[in-house]
Coordinates of C-alpha atoms in Angstrom, one line a residue:
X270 CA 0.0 0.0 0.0
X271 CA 2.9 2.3 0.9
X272 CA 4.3 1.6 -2.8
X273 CA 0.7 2.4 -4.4
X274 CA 0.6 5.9 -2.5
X275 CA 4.0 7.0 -3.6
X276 CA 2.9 6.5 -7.1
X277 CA -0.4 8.3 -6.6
X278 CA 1.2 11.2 -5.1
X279 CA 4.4 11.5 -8.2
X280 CA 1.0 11.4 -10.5
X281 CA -0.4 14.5 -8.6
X282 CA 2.9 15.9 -8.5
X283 CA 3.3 16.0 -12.4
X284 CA -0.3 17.0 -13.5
X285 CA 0.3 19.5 -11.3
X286 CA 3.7 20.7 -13.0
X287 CA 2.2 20.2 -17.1
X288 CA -1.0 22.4 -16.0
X289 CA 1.5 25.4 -15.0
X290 CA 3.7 24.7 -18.0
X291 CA 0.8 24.9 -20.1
X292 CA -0.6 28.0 -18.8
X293 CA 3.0 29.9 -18.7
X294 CA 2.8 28.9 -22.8
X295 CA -0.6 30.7 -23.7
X296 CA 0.3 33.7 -21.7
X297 CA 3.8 33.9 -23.9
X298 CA 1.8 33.6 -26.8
X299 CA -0.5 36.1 -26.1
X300 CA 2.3 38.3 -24.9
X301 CA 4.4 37.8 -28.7
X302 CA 1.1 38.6 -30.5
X303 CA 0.1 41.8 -28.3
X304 CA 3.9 43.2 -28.9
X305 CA 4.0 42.6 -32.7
X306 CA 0.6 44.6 -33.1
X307 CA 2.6 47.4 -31.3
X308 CA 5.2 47.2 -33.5
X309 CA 3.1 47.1 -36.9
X310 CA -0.2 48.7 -36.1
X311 CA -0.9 49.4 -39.5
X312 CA -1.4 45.7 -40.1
X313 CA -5.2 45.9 -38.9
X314 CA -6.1 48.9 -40.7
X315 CA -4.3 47.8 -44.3
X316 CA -7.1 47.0 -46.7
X317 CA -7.2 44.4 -49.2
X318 CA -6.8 45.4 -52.5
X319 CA -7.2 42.7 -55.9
X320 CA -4.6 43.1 -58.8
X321 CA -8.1 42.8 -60.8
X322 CA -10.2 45.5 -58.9
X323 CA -7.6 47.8 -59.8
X324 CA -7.6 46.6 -63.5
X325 CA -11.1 47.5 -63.3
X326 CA -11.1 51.1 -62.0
X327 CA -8.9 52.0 -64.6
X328 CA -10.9 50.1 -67.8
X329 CA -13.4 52.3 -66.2
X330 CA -11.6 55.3 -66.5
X331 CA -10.3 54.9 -69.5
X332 CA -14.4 53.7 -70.9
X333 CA -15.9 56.8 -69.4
X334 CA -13.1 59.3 -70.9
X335 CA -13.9 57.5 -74.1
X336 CA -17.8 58.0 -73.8
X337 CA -17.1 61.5 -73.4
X338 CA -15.2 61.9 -76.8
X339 CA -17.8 59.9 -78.9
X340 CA -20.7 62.3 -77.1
X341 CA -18.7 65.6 -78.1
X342 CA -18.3 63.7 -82.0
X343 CA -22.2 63.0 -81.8
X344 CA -23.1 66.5 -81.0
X345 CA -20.9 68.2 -83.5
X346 CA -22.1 65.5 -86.2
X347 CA -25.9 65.7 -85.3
X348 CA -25.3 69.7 -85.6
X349 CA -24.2 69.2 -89.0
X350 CA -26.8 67.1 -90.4
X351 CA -29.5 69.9 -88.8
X352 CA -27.8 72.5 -90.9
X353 CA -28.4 70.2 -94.1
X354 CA -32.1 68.7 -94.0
X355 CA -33.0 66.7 -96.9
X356 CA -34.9 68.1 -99.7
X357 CA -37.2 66.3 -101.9
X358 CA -37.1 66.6 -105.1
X359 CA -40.5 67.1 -107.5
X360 CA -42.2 64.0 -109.2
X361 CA -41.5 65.5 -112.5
X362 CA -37.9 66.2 -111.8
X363 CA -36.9 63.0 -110.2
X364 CA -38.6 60.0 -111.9
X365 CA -37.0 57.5 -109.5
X366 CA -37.9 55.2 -106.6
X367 CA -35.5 56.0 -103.5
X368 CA -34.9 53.1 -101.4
X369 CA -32.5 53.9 -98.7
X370 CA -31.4 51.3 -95.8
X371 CA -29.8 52.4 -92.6
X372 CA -26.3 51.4 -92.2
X373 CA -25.6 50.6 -96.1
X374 CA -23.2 52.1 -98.2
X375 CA -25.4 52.4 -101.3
X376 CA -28.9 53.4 -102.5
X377 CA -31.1 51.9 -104.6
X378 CA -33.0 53.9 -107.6
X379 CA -36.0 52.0 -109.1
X380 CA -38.3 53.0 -112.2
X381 CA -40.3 51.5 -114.8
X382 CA -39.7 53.0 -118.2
X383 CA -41.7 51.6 -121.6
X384 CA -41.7 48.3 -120.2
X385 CA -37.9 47.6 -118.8
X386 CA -37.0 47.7 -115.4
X387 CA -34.4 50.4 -114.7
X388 CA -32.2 50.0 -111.4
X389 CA -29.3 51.9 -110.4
X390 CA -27.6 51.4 -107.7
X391 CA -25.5 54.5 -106.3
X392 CA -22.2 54.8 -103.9
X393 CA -21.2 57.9 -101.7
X394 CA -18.9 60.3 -103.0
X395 CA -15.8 59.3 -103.4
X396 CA -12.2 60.9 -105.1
X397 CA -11.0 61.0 -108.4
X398 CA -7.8 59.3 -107.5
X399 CA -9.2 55.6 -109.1
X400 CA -11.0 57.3 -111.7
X401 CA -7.6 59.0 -112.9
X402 CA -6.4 55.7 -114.4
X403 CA -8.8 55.5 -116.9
X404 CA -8.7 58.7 -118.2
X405 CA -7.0 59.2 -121.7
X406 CA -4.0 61.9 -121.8
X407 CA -5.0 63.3 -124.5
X408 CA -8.4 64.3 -123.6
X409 CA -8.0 67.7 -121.7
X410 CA -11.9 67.6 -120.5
X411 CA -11.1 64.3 -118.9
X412 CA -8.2 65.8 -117.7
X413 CA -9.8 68.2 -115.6
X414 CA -13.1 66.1 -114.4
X415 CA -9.9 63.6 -112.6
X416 CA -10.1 66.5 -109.9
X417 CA -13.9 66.7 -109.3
X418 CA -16.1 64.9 -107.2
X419 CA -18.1 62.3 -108.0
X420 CA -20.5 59.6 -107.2
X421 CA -20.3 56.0 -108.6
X422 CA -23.0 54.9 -110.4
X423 CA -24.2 51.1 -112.0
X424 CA -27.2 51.2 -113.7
X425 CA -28.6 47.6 -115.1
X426 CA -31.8 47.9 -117.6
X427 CA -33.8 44.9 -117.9
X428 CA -35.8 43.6 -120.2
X429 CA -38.8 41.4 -120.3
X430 CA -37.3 38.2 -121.3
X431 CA -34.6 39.2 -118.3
X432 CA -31.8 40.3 -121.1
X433 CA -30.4 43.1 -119.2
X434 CA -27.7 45.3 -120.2
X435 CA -25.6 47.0 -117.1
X436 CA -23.3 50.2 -117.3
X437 CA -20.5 51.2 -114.9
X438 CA -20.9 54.9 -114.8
X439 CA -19.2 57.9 -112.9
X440 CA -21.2 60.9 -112.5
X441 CA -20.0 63.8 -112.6
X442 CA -21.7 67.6 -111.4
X443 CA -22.4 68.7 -115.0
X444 CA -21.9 64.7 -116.9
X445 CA -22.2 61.3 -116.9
X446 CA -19.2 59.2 -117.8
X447 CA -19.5 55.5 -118.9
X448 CA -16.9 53.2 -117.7
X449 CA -17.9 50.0 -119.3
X450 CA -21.3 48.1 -120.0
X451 CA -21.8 44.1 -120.4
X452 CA -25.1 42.1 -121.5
X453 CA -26.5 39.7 -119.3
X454 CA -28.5 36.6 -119.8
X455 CA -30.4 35.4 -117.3
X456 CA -30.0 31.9 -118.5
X457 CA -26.8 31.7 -117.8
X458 CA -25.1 30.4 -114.6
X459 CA -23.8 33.4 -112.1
X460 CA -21.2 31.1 -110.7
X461 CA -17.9 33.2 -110.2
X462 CA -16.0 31.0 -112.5
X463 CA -18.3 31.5 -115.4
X464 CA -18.2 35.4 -114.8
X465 CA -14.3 35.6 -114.3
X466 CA -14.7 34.1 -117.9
X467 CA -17.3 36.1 -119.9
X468 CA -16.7 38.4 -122.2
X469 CA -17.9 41.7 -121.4
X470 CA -17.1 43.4 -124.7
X471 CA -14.1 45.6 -125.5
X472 CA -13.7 49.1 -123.5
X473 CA -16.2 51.6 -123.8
X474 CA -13.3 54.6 -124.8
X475 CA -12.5 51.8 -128.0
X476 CA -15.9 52.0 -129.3
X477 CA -17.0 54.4 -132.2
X478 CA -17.4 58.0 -131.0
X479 CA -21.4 57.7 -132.7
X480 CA -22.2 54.5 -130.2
X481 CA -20.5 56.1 -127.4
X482 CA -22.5 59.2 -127.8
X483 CA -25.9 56.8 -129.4
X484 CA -25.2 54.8 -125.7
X485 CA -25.1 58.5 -122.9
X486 CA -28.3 59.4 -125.2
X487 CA -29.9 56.0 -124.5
X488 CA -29.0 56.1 -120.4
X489 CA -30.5 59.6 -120.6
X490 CA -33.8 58.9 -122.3
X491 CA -34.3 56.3 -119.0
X492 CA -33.1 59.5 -116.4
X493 CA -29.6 58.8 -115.9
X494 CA -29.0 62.9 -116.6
X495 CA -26.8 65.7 -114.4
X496 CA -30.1 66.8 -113.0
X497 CA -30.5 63.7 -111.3
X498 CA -27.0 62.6 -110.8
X499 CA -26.8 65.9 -109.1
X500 CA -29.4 65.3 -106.6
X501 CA -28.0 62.0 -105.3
X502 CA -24.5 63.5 -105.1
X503 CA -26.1 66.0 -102.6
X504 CA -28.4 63.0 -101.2
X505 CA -25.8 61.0 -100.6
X506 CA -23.4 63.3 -99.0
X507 CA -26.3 63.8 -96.4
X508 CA -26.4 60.3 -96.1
X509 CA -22.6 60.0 -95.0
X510 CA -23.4 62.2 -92.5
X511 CA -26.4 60.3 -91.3
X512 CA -24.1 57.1 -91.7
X513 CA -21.2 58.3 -89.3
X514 CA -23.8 59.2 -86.6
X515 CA -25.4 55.9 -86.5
X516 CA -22.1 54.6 -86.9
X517 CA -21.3 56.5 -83.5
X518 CA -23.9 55.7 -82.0
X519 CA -23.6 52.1 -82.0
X520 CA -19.9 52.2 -81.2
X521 CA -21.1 54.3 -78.1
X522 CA -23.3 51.4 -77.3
X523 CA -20.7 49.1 -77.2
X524 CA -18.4 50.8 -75.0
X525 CA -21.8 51.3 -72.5
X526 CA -22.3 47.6 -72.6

């Protein structure tokens, strides 16, 4: 029994010791993590801050700054286009059909004259710098039309039976210049093989002064004259400007999204 005590008692003895060890521990660590606050304070009040939050405050930024330039572009363009409203033209003046889309590059002229469709299709303005090429040295009225403005014309006249003859034309402020003309069949396959292969007759400058002049007489009869050539250069300038203010619009839209 004497032994059994003595074993009971070391027991005591060194729960005793490990309780006071363990307590002198968790004060030391308390004590370490108390004086490293005092030494970095700053450490509770830093604020997390994401490489990607950043990246987004300045896309922001840089979005907004943009908004702001396309705004001021939308005002000055919308200004413009008040200062030239459309006009239309009389019935007896302008015997065409306008079809104008939104967002397309060309309009559409449509008219019905002694039984043939007549459809020409017409581009903005554009410079004389392409047209130069095709212009013949010698010709001094050519010459000088190299450095006007003009407006891209092709014209396709279509018969009955679907034969349609089509002219490449530049038009001019006081004249209509053909480039070239081909005949069509509607028969035929419109594969792009089959058309890098047709003929399209020789150039228009090679054919006889009398059919040149016989062919301007012909497109004129159907309304393909300076009168109305002159209209759509003034319509279609007004429809750049339209054009490049829906244009900004949607690209303002996308920046918004």
């Amino acid at each position: 029994m004497v032994f059994t005590l003595c074993i009971r008692r070391s027991a005591s003895r060194l729960a005793s010791v490990c309780g006071r060890v363990s307590r002198s521990q968790a004060i030391s660590a308390v004590v370490v993590n108390r004086s490293s606050l005092v030494h970095n304070p700053s450490s509770l009040l830093r604020p997390f801050v994401s490489r990607s939050f950043l990246y987004s405050t300045e896309r922001l930024k840089s979005d907004q700054t943009l908004i702001q330039v396309i705004d001021s572009e939308i005002k000055d363009a919308f200004d413009a286009d008040l200062q030239g409203e459309e006009e239309t033209p009389g019935s007896g003046d302008f015997p065409f059909k306008i079809e104008d889309n939104p967002g397309h590059r060309t309009v559409t002229l449509t008219r019905e004259y002694n039984g043939e469709q007549i459809r020409v299709e017409v581009s903005m303005p554009g410079s004389m710098d392409e047209h130069e090429d095709d212009v013949d040295d010698d010709d001094d009225g050519h010459n000088e039309k190299a450095n006007e403005t003009s407006i891209p014309l092709v014209v396709t006249v279509t018969k009955k039976s679907g034969l349609s003859l089509e002219f490449s034309c530049t038009a001019f402020p006081d004249a209509v210049v053909i480039d070239g003309l081909s005949v069509n069949h509607p028969e035929k396959s419109s594969s792009s093989e089959e058309e890098q292969l047709a003929y399209d007759g020789p150039d228009f400058q090679e054919l006889d002064e009398k059919m040149r002049k016989s062919f301007h007489k012909f497109l004129e009869a159907r309304g393909i004259k300076p009168s109305v050539t002159d209209f759509m250069y003034e319509y279609m300038m007004k429809k750049d400007s339209r054009e490049y203010l829906l244009w900004l619009k949607n690209l303002k839209n996308f920046i918004q999204e």
